[in-house]
Amino acid sequence: MSVGRLLRVGTGLLTLTLLLAACGSDDASQPVDVAAGVPVGAVLALTGNANVYGQDQKIGLELALKQRNGSGGINGRPLTLALEDSGSDEPGANAAFTLQINRGVLALVGPTLSQQAFSADPIAQRRGVPVVAPSNTATGIPEIGFFISRVSAQSSVIAPLAIDRALKIQPGLKRAAVFYAQDDAYSTAETTIFQEALKEKGLEPVTVQRTQLNDQDFQNQISAALREKPDLIVLSLQAVDGGNLIRQLRELGYRGLIVAGNGMNTPNIYPICQKYCDGLLIAQAYSPELDTPANTAFLKAFKAAKGGAIPPQLTAQAYTALQVIGEALVRLDQRQPLAGAPLAATRKQLMQELLAGTYATPLGEIRFTPEGEVIQSQFFVAQVRMDPGGRNGRFALLK
Amino acid sequence: MDAALLEQMLLGALLALSVYLPLRCGQLSLATPGFYAVGGYVAALLSTGVAAFAGSGATSPLWALLAEMVLGGILAGLIALAIGGPVLRLRGIYLAIATIALVEILRVLNLNLPFTGGAMGIFGIPQPFAHPGGYVLFTLALLALACWLCQRLEALRLGRAMAAIRDDELAAASLGIDTPRTKLLAFVASAVLAGVTGALAAHFLNAWNARVGSFDASITTLAFVVFGGSRFWLGPVLGGLALTALPELLRPVGDLRLILFGSVILLGPLFFPQGLVTAERLRGLGALLGRGRHRGRQAPQAP
């Protein structure tokens, strides 16, 4: 047998195997499987450069799951959550979404990054699976389709608030410098909003510096920016690169105000920029000081789990996402029992139910537009205050 | 196994073949992800910007996909042709560095050109197939075609010339082989294959941005070939299939999965320095099968 023929036989066999494997069905007409509980999935970035967000979000989901199942689950049946890692890239998110949908979940929470959402959400949309995004802030996410919604207010609503606050703290600001990562969807989307907000306040940026998401060293961009003698620096960077940039910015002698976007809205920046995080201004969609029963319960649960720390926004939003799905499931199940209902129809009804409701969440009372965009009434601005040692800090709400 | 994962594996195998082609004549080129990105942008721009390509209703027409693949392949091939001349004067690690630079230049261009959508890229790319199964069949056909061409190469004068250059470029030149032309041909073929694959992948991934053609992707595609073996086309195909599937198949082990994946990539070359598929192993396998079926036949020839 010649090698050529062997290869032909081998190729034939390989083809056959692949074909057989490809024919595996994912039948959406089968009934909802509630034997082990009501299945819901989550896809978070637990590895890769966005893992610092995924860790915050994971805690939120766990707490929401415990809360839901502690208060009766879905009318007596437990809610079950399957969590999958998406990495920090698009193919990872696509694969995790597909895996979860094939498992027969009724709804999905995720993915962590807007960039991943643009790639993975169309899969859920095509297959008719409700998605509640806990942290996508780029413009155009709910517009992907009927099944896509989010509880994270978009940056065009939140980001300008931090600039307003900076101007209130220091009214004479004149020279703003802007930094953003040019290869990141979140950064480029948010910096546009920041720059428009600056122009509206008559603060035309004196310099706009571009960095890369995976950069570690920003000395060139910082030196170029500092030559312009800025008195306000506005960053649209993610936690890891942003934290490093702030540290180097302070080390190179910048003393003025720094406003950061949602990407740095996590306590996980403390170990990166340490004492230099101090004074950072970040607009918030969540306030730990909100005095509502929903937030009090969430705070209590978080403090019990994390030993007294204050929950970050990402955790509160992830908690909210699962809470919203849980409540919509409870209402849907009361109207028509989930057990035995066809999967595809149930997913669609769940989405309608989800969009129709009003929810008392840690973020305050929220609703959705028919498109799936969150309607939230209150936003806040926090300033990072680091402890003297520079190891730990907190997000202090500015009144 | 899920059809979407299968599709990713097949795309991985095609990219691995694209890295394999220049390696077949001894050229270590890491430019594959750059051409892959170019092909994808062609498909993404055409299918989101031109009404005829977008189709109407649920799926975009199949001819549009084919046309995008051809155009993506041609554009990638033209870029390769233009830069191949000067770049291929470099050898070994210097060529690798130059191709990394090419990938980086294309990436920064894609980030900053006015029509490529910046970091957000292009999203909402229409789907030619309603189900991932359709992609799998289509990609399988493409992979089969690519494999068949690689197999044909073994018997053709061009393939022999490439092998001769890989073994000793100086000796090959002194035998009258036009080495610059042969190397350029392999480089262009690699670019065309990557461009065609990119056009297909852009539809499959729904969204396309500059991150698909990064340095990381260069290393990943190189790992396919190092892991599978660079001497014979079956090696890269197996490497591409296996290394794309592995991170997903390892999901049950949870947090350890990427550590395990890393150790597989590390241990592969340690224990199989020539890759999984080598001529000796193929011959051994052929002999094993041959003994079972055709007792008494003479030993098979080398590929």
XYZ file of C-alpha atoms in Angstrom:
702
model
C 0.000 0.000 0.000
C 1.596 3.266 -1.071
C 1.728 6.225 1.217
C -0.458 8.102 -1.266
C -3.207 5.537 -1.055
C -2.860 5.334 2.694
C -3.385 9.065 2.845
C -6.431 8.854 0.644
C -7.922 6.204 2.910
C -6.962 8.276 5.947
C -8.475 11.434 4.507
C -11.645 9.550 3.673
C -11.947 8.221 7.199
C -11.229 11.634 8.692
C -13.887 13.194 6.467
C -16.426 10.587 7.439
C -15.734 11.077 11.153
C -16.007 14.832 10.858
C -19.235 14.552 8.863
C -20.796 12.206 11.384
C -19.749 14.487 14.194
C -21.159 17.509 12.363
C -24.524 15.840 12.063
C -25.040 15.911 15.823
C -28.299 17.757 16.299
C -29.153 20.629 18.591
C -32.888 20.361 18.542
C -34.569 23.469 19.888
C -37.968 21.813 19.615
C -37.225 19.519 22.544
C -38.799 20.427 25.884
C -37.048 22.444 28.587
C -35.057 20.115 30.812
C -35.766 21.090 34.407
C -34.888 17.731 36.000
C -31.761 19.143 37.674
C -33.131 22.679 38.027
C -33.950 25.565 35.717
C -30.858 25.915 33.496
C -29.242 29.327 32.931
C -25.746 29.891 31.548
C -23.050 32.506 32.013
C -20.011 33.269 29.860
C -17.343 35.397 31.543
C -13.744 36.333 30.818
C -12.011 34.394 33.587
C -8.686 34.187 31.734
C -6.805 36.558 29.435
C -6.338 40.283 29.903
C -9.989 40.837 30.933
C -9.893 38.276 33.725
C -9.946 40.968 36.422
C -13.493 41.814 35.352
C -14.590 38.190 35.135
C -13.510 37.568 38.732
C -15.684 40.463 39.971
C -18.601 39.260 37.900
C -18.323 35.661 39.031
C -18.884 36.689 42.655
C -21.968 38.680 41.647
C -23.463 35.712 39.837
C -22.765 33.366 42.722
C -24.450 35.740 45.181
C -27.476 36.235 42.929
C -27.812 32.482 42.496
C -27.692 31.953 46.249
C -30.213 34.728 46.796
C -32.631 33.330 44.202
C -32.402 29.755 45.458
C -32.610 30.909 49.082
C -35.949 32.561 48.368
C -37.653 29.635 46.703
C -35.770 29.319 43.414
C -38.060 29.325 40.384
C -41.314 28.547 42.201
C -39.815 25.669 44.134
C -37.332 24.440 41.516
C -33.713 25.478 41.958
C -32.118 27.809 39.434
C -28.890 26.242 38.112
C -26.077 28.286 36.645
C -23.482 26.827 34.266
C -20.440 29.125 34.118
C -17.993 28.968 31.207
C -14.777 30.857 30.567
C -14.675 32.835 27.332
C -11.046 33.846 27.551
C -10.719 37.489 26.538
C -11.169 37.029 22.793
C -13.959 36.508 20.309
C -13.491 32.873 19.258
C -13.487 31.923 22.945
C -16.756 33.762 23.541
C -18.315 32.209 20.431
C -17.335 28.716 21.504
C -18.602 29.220 25.053
C -21.912 30.687 23.842
C -22.470 27.772 21.471
C -21.597 25.269 24.183
C -24.074 26.836 26.603
C -26.863 27.070 24.031
C -26.372 23.405 23.091
C -26.729 22.538 26.762
C -30.270 23.861 26.575
C -29.955 26.919 28.831
C -32.961 29.244 28.888
C -30.919 32.453 29.026
C -27.313 33.627 29.037
C -25.412 36.185 31.098
C -22.359 37.637 29.321
C -19.996 38.058 27.618
C -17.672 40.328 29.596
C -16.295 42.544 26.816
C -18.208 44.571 24.218
C -15.816 43.291 21.583
C -16.783 39.721 22.420
C -20.458 40.671 22.404
C -20.341 41.855 18.805
C -19.109 38.416 17.820
C -20.989 36.082 20.180
C -24.363 37.826 20.564
C -25.408 37.213 16.936
C -25.108 33.479 17.641
C -27.597 33.751 20.513
C -29.796 36.020 18.416
C -29.888 33.515 15.553
C -30.697 30.646 17.861
C -33.233 32.623 19.855
C -31.615 32.605 23.284
C -32.091 35.599 25.625
C -28.838 37.347 26.575
C -28.463 39.793 29.450
C -25.101 41.542 29.211
C -23.738 42.522 32.625
C -20.884 44.761 31.465
C -21.068 45.682 27.752
C -21.020 49.469 27.538
C -20.274 50.090 23.841
C -22.949 51.644 21.655
C -25.034 49.236 19.595
C -25.158 46.117 21.768
C -28.972 45.785 22.274
C -29.385 46.729 18.625
C -27.851 43.364 17.646
C -31.305 41.881 17.969
C -34.454 41.174 19.931
C -32.816 38.608 22.213
C -29.957 40.883 23.316
C -30.323 43.142 26.351
C -28.036 44.658 28.962
C -28.123 45.922 32.537
C -24.937 47.971 32.063
C -25.748 51.542 31.084
C -23.788 52.577 28.013
C -20.761 54.786 28.394
C -22.348 57.701 26.535
C -24.664 58.112 29.536
C -22.126 57.635 32.324
C -18.717 58.767 31.118
C -19.400 62.543 30.858
C -20.442 62.650 34.543
C -16.859 62.174 35.690
C -15.724 65.144 33.588
C -18.458 67.312 35.108
C -17.252 66.275 38.538
C -13.619 67.037 37.735
C -14.662 70.534 36.676
C -16.582 70.955 39.920
C -13.535 69.936 41.978
C -11.174 72.172 40.023
C -13.126 74.786 38.007
C -10.088 76.328 36.309
C -9.188 73.236 34.240
C -7.945 74.214 30.802
C -5.644 71.593 29.334
C -6.985 68.042 29.036
C -4.894 65.143 27.739
C -6.609 61.996 26.521
C -5.265 58.433 26.449
C -6.883 55.393 24.891
C -5.961 51.940 23.593
C -6.396 52.093 19.852
C -6.786 48.349 19.428
C -9.618 47.899 21.898
C -13.315 48.320 21.080
C -14.266 49.529 24.541
C -11.453 52.107 24.696
C -12.052 53.598 21.266
C -15.818 53.775 21.812
C -15.494 55.428 25.218
C -12.794 57.900 24.293
C -15.027 59.326 21.552
C -17.635 60.034 24.198
C -15.055 61.508 26.584
C -13.638 63.747 23.882
C -17.086 65.014 22.900
C -17.900 65.701 26.547
C -14.619 67.600 26.922
C -15.342 69.720 23.857
C -18.812 70.519 25.151
C -17.193 71.907 28.283
C -14.821 73.961 26.185
C -11.897 71.697 27.036
C -10.526 70.804 23.623
C -7.944 68.037 24.356
C -4.402 69.398 24.026
C -3.156 65.941 23.078
C -4.643 62.530 22.318
C -2.262 59.633 22.970
C -2.822 56.159 21.581
C -1.628 53.050 23.356
C -2.053 49.328 22.782
C -4.084 47.016 24.949
C -1.127 44.780 25.750
C 1.379 47.586 26.352
C 3.265 47.650 29.631
C 5.454 50.681 29.138
C 3.886 54.058 28.394
C 6.867 56.368 28.885
C 6.796 57.653 25.302
C 3.131 58.581 25.325
C 3.349 60.025 28.848
C 6.387 62.183 28.052
C 4.659 63.449 24.916
C 1.529 64.271 26.891
C 3.378 65.929 29.793
C 5.167 68.270 27.390
C 1.752 69.817 26.774
C 1.451 70.585 30.524
C -2.006 69.067 31.015
C -4.030 69.764 34.170
C -6.551 66.960 33.520
C -5.873 63.502 32.152
C -8.714 61.377 30.804
C -8.129 57.638 30.343
C -10.173 55.087 28.437
C -8.137 52.034 29.254
C -8.743 48.638 30.703
C -7.720 47.716 34.219
C -4.277 46.253 33.592
C -2.901 48.740 31.067
C -4.700 51.644 32.738
C -3.293 50.764 36.161
C 0.223 50.624 34.759
C -0.216 53.899 32.919
C -1.394 55.709 36.053
C 1.559 54.406 38.035
C 4.009 55.585 35.379
C 2.157 58.880 34.992
C 2.577 59.691 38.689
C 6.153 58.425 38.747
C 6.974 60.777 35.894
C 5.673 63.686 37.924
C 2.086 64.343 36.927
C 0.169 65.771 39.915
C -3.169 66.833 38.416
C -6.572 65.182 38.289
C -7.131 61.875 36.485
C -10.500 60.747 35.171
C -10.827 57.108 34.128
C -13.551 55.253 32.277
C -15.486 52.147 33.104
C -12.579 49.868 32.251
C -10.824 50.789 35.501
C -13.979 50.500 37.535
C -12.803 47.600 39.664
C -10.904 47.271 42.961
C -8.594 44.922 41.081
C -6.667 48.021 39.972
C -5.353 48.483 43.547
C -2.529 45.935 43.236
C -1.537 47.418 39.854
C -1.243 51.147 40.524
C -1.156 50.811 44.365
C -0.783 54.180 46.142
C -0.853 55.967 42.783
C -4.508 54.965 42.241
C -5.378 57.586 44.845
C -7.593 60.413 43.613
C -8.765 58.681 40.443
C -12.256 59.814 39.395
C -14.606 57.206 37.906
C -18.302 57.525 37.127
C -20.416 54.745 38.571
C -23.595 52.973 37.615
C -23.702 51.510 41.121
C -23.485 53.084 44.545
C -22.905 50.922 47.606
C -24.559 53.704 49.606
C -27.901 53.351 47.862
C -30.448 52.813 50.634
C -32.934 50.317 49.188
C -33.900 46.846 50.461
C -32.445 45.236 47.336
C -29.069 46.928 47.798
C -29.002 46.284 51.543
C -29.560 42.575 50.932
C -26.853 42.535 48.263
C -24.394 44.414 50.480
C -25.024 42.026 53.331
C -24.499 38.987 51.131
C -21.320 40.461 49.631
C -19.863 41.415 52.993
C -20.592 37.936 54.336
C -18.819 36.399 51.356
C -15.878 38.790 51.078
C -15.299 39.821 54.676
C -16.387 43.426 54.842
C -15.270 44.744 51.467
C -17.433 47.089 49.397
C -18.825 45.507 46.230
C -17.555 46.896 42.920
C -19.893 47.961 40.110
C -19.120 44.905 37.969
C -20.232 42.613 40.790
C -23.449 44.562 41.330
C -24.227 44.522 37.613
C -23.580 40.786 37.274
C -25.784 40.196 40.334
C -28.461 42.338 38.708
C -28.254 40.443 35.411
C -28.929 37.087 37.036
C -31.536 38.594 39.354
C -33.445 39.972 36.364
C -33.397 36.591 34.622
C -34.472 34.843 37.838
C -37.438 37.154 38.418
C -38.551 36.929 34.793
C -38.383 33.120 35.018
C -40.493 33.130 38.190
C -43.184 35.246 36.518
C -43.109 33.175 33.338
C -43.358 29.919 35.274
C -46.385 31.230 37.185
C -48.187 32.031 33.964
C -47.305 28.782 32.244
C -45.163 26.075 33.861
C -41.671 25.727 32.412
C -41.531 21.941 32.822
C -42.233 20.185 29.541
C -42.698 23.401 27.540
C -40.900 23.542 24.167
C -37.444 25.083 24.560
C -37.503 27.524 21.638
C -40.901 28.981 22.497
C -39.998 29.261 26.187
C -36.800 31.184 25.378
C -38.801 33.652 23.329
C -41.468 34.100 25.995
C -38.746 34.563 28.596
C -37.254 37.400 26.550
C -40.646 39.114 26.277
C -41.229 38.637 30.004
C -37.766 39.977 30.786
C -38.219 43.159 28.774
C -41.685 43.780 30.205
C -40.715 43.754 33.874
C -39.530 46.355 36.383
C -36.859 45.205 38.794
C -35.779 46.397 42.234
C -32.032 45.736 42.001
C -28.859 46.851 43.772
C -28.481 49.379 40.926
C -31.838 50.898 41.907
C -35.069 50.345 40.064
C -34.413 49.363 36.456
C -36.508 48.599 33.352
C -35.722 47.925 29.715
C -36.557 49.704 26.483
C -38.269 47.426 23.920
C -34.842 47.139 22.305
C -33.262 45.775 25.481
C -31.361 48.875 26.614
C -31.398 49.371 30.389
C -33.287 52.349 31.860
C -31.618 53.348 35.077
C -32.370 56.533 36.987
C -29.320 57.231 39.139
C -25.611 57.478 38.396
C -22.732 58.489 40.636
C -19.095 59.529 40.604
C -16.554 57.915 42.894
C -13.007 58.875 43.800
C -10.488 56.195 44.654
C -9.025 56.601 48.134
C -6.026 54.424 48.881
C -4.962 53.403 52.396
C -1.613 54.829 53.529
C 0.158 51.537 52.786
C -1.113 51.627 49.195
C -2.230 47.995 49.403
C -5.934 48.530 49.686
C -8.431 51.271 49.039
C -12.034 52.072 48.360
C -14.262 53.831 45.882
C -15.581 56.826 47.855
C -18.817 58.238 46.460
C -18.707 61.993 45.853
C -21.839 63.775 46.964
C -18.848 17.172 18.988
C -20.312 20.552 18.226
C -20.368 21.835 14.645
C -19.075 25.294 15.610
C -15.981 23.801 17.253
C -15.452 21.537 14.238
C -15.571 24.584 12.002
C -12.919 26.324 14.113
C -10.762 23.203 13.943
C -11.058 23.094 10.149
C -10.157 26.780 9.885
C -7.172 26.050 12.135
C -6.104 23.238 9.798
C -6.325 25.550 6.768
C -4.202 28.192 8.501
C -1.696 25.521 9.462
C -1.418 24.518 5.794
C -0.775 28.158 4.970
C 2.196 28.188 7.381
C 3.316 24.827 6.026
C 3.584 25.914 2.374
C 6.540 28.318 2.817
C 8.102 25.913 5.330
C 7.945 23.267 2.638
C 10.689 25.153 0.858
C 12.475 26.051 4.058
C 11.039 29.543 4.596
C 9.860 30.328 8.141
C 7.115 32.856 7.426
C 4.829 34.069 10.210
C 2.768 36.281 7.909
C -0.247 33.955 7.736
C -2.455 35.879 10.235
C -1.816 39.115 8.339
C -3.140 37.658 5.086
C -5.931 35.932 7.014
C -6.984 39.353 8.339
C -6.835 40.882 4.853
C -9.074 38.159 3.405
C -11.510 38.583 6.268
C -11.702 42.344 5.791
C -12.483 41.869 2.105
C -15.375 39.568 2.986
C -16.572 41.754 5.869
C -16.502 44.971 3.840
C -18.186 43.481 0.791
C -20.906 41.638 2.652
C -21.782 44.543 4.950
C -21.303 47.319 2.406
C -22.529 45.984 -0.923
C -26.237 45.158 -1.106
C -25.830 42.358 -3.648
C -23.344 40.572 -1.378
C -25.433 40.977 1.748
C -28.432 39.197 0.253
C -31.875 39.627 1.663
C -33.611 37.773 4.451
C -32.016 35.064 6.544
C -28.931 34.083 4.583
C -26.573 35.766 2.147
C -26.065 34.091 -1.243
C -23.426 31.390 -1.599
C -21.996 32.922 -4.772
C -21.215 36.044 -2.753
C -19.185 33.983 -0.301
C -17.311 32.320 -3.154
C -16.654 35.675 -4.808
C -15.381 37.127 -1.522
C -13.110 34.148 -1.024
C -11.681 34.575 -4.516
C -11.225 38.340 -4.060
C -9.776 37.911 -0.560
C -7.366 35.311 -1.886
C -6.358 37.516 -4.806
C -5.770 40.598 -2.646
C -3.703 38.605 -0.129
C -1.800 37.028 -3.025
C -1.078 40.432 -4.591
C 0.247 41.808 -1.304
C 2.442 38.725 -0.966
C 3.646 39.140 -4.544
C 4.514 42.786 -3.981
C 6.458 42.326 -0.774
C 7.658 38.776 -1.415
C 10.555 39.861 -3.629
C 12.495 41.884 -1.068
C 11.306 39.955 2.007
C 12.266 36.530 0.688
C 15.895 37.607 0.319
C 16.010 37.116 4.067
C 16.491 33.686 5.543
C 15.613 31.804 8.700
C 14.962 33.909 11.748
C 15.411 37.169 9.802
C 12.596 36.227 7.465
C 10.464 35.364 10.498
C 11.133 38.804 11.988
C 10.308 40.541 8.708
C 7.020 38.668 8.431
C 6.154 39.528 12.036
C 6.711 43.155 11.059
C 4.401 42.674 8.086
C 1.658 41.281 10.346
C 2.143 44.236 12.684
C 2.004 46.781 9.827
C -1.198 45.243 8.488
C -2.677 45.237 11.996
C -1.938 48.910 12.611
C -3.227 49.759 9.120
C -6.437 47.867 9.813
C -6.823 49.760 13.083
C -6.401 53.144 11.463
C -7.802 52.946 7.937
C -11.023 54.963 7.668
C -13.139 52.074 6.388
C -12.071 49.128 8.571
C -14.008 50.176 11.647
C -11.050 50.807 13.972
C -10.751 48.609 17.030
C -14.443 47.800 16.951
C -13.933 46.279 13.520
C -16.836 45.276 11.323
C -19.720 43.406 12.863
C -23.098 42.058 11.803
C -21.540 40.108 8.925
C -24.346 38.218 7.131
C -24.414 34.440 7.239
C -24.304 32.292 4.100
C -25.346 29.221 6.072
C -28.217 29.030 8.550
C -26.449 26.389 10.635
C -22.773 25.798 11.533
C -23.127 22.410 9.816
C -23.232 24.221 6.494
C -19.927 25.915 7.269
C -18.421 22.578 8.247
C -19.323 20.906 4.945
C -18.108 23.887 2.949
C -14.837 24.206 4.862
C -14.300 20.476 4.692
C -14.517 20.679 0.910
C -12.028 23.564 0.924
C -9.658 21.683 3.229
C -9.939 18.562 1.073
C -9.059 20.635 -1.985
C -6.091 22.228 -0.205
C -4.885 18.816 0.999
C -5.265 17.357 -2.462
C -3.204 20.178 -3.949
C -0.513 19.670 -1.290
C -0.504 15.952 -2.069
C -0.208 16.692 -5.808
C 2.744 18.923 -5.010
C 4.692 15.859 -3.867
C 4.650 14.512 -7.407
C 5.077 17.796 -9.297
C 8.337 19.375 -10.377
C 7.447 22.429 -8.303
C 7.036 20.319 -5.165
C 10.356 18.564 -5.770
C 12.016 21.916 -6.322
C 10.567 23.196 -3.045
C 11.841 20.138 -1.192
C 15.261 20.597 -2.772
C 15.404 24.225 -1.588
C 14.386 23.164 1.904
C 17.195 20.623 2.046
C 19.902 22.864 0.573
C 19.174 26.098 -1.194
C 22.660 26.442 -2.671
C 22.644 22.933 -4.088
C 19.150 23.466 -5.474
C 20.238 26.664 -7.223
C 23.252 24.920 -8.717
C 20.899 22.245 -10.113
C 19.215 24.954 -12.130
C 16.185 25.496 -9.888
C 14.961 29.077 -9.966
C 15.034 29.427 -6.184
C 13.704 33.017 -5.810
C 10.735 32.236 -8.046
C 9.946 28.964 -6.270
C 10.129 30.598 -2.860
C 7.929 33.469 -4.023
C 5.405 31.002 -5.398
C 5.217 29.185 -2.068
C 4.854 32.492 -0.228
C 2.052 33.674 -2.538
C 0.269 30.310 -2.334
C 0.420 30.558 1.445
C -1.041 34.083 1.335
C -3.846 33.062 -1.027
C -4.814 30.151 1.205
C -4.794 32.403 4.290
C -6.841 35.073 2.491
C -9.450 32.565 1.346
C -9.657 31.125 4.867
C -10.060 34.626 6.304
C -12.995 35.414 4.026
C -14.747 32.286 5.222
C -13.837 32.874 8.869
C -15.190 36.441 8.844
C -18.669 35.109 8.098
C -18.362 32.352 10.629
C -17.166 34.662 13.437
C -19.868 37.327 12.733
C -17.410 40.101 13.538
C -13.965 40.930 12.195
C -11.366 43.220 13.740
C -7.644 43.813 13.758
C -7.129 41.436 16.648
C -7.504 38.360 14.425
C -4.194 39.186 12.769
C -1.933 39.698 15.744
C 1.486 38.427 16.746
C -0.242 35.979 19.101
C -2.051 34.466 16.130
C 1.288 34.101 14.308
C 2.644 32.059 17.157
C -0.497 29.952 17.469
C -0.475 29.035 13.789
C 3.230 28.262 13.971
C 2.513 25.992 16.936
C 0.064 24.011 14.760
C 2.893 23.155 12.376
C 5.567 22.587 15.016
C 3.203 20.292 16.891
C 1.926 18.395 13.868
C 5.148 18.213 11.895
C 6.308 20.330 8.983
C 7.542 17.656 6.587
C 4.221 16.436 5.281
C 0.871 18.163 4.839
C -0.931 15.742 7.132
C 1.156 17.068 10.027
C -0.064 20.694 9.952
C -3.624 19.537 9.339
C -3.542 17.273 12.375
C -1.754 19.941 14.418
C -4.318 22.587 13.440
C -7.262 20.329 14.216
C -5.841 19.110 17.526
C -4.530 22.377 18.933
C -7.719 24.273 18.059
C -9.887 21.616 19.651
C -7.804 21.056 22.756
C -8.694 24.191 24.793
C -12.383 23.445 24.225
C -12.116 19.705 24.887
C -10.268 20.460 28.120
C -13.178 22.541 29.498
C -14.223 19.795 31.952
C -10.966 20.257 33.914
C -11.966 23.857 34.668
C -9.320 26.351 35.707
C -6.492 23.988 34.827
C -7.367 23.812 31.158
C -5.018 26.469 29.833
C -2.186 25.124 31.976
C -2.772 21.665 30.501
C -2.980 23.143 27.002
C 0.309 24.941 27.551
C 1.998 21.788 28.767
C 0.780 19.868 25.706
C 2.352 22.518 23.455
C 5.523 22.296 25.530
C 5.700 18.509 25.710
C 4.785 17.929 22.046
C 8.064 19.247 20.584
C 10.039 17.769 23.520
C 8.941 14.225 22.783
C 8.261 14.617 19.052
C 10.891 17.093 17.871
C 9.913 16.490 14.231
C 6.208 16.841 14.993
C 3.593 14.119 15.252
C 3.643 13.184 11.570
C 7.002 12.235 10.077
C 7.951 10.261 7.008
C 9.197 7.388 9.179
C 5.974 7.198 11.142
C 3.856 7.341 7.978
C 5.979 4.608 6.446
C 5.671 2.550 9.605
C 1.922 2.992 9.588
C 1.775 2.178 5.881
C 3.829 -0.968 6.430
C 1.593 -1.980 9.322
C -1.548 -1.571 7.250
C 0.125 -3.006 4.177
C 1.145 -6.157 6.013
C -2.431 -6.684 7.088
C -3.921 -6.269 3.636
C -1.326 -7.028 1.006
C 0.921 -9.641 2.485
C 4.194 -9.997 0.683
C 4.156 -6.658 -1.112
C 7.280 -4.609 -1.205
C 7.829 -1.810 1.248
C 6.157 1.480 0.377
C 8.216 4.314 -0.955
C 8.921 7.494 0.851
C 6.515 10.340 0.170
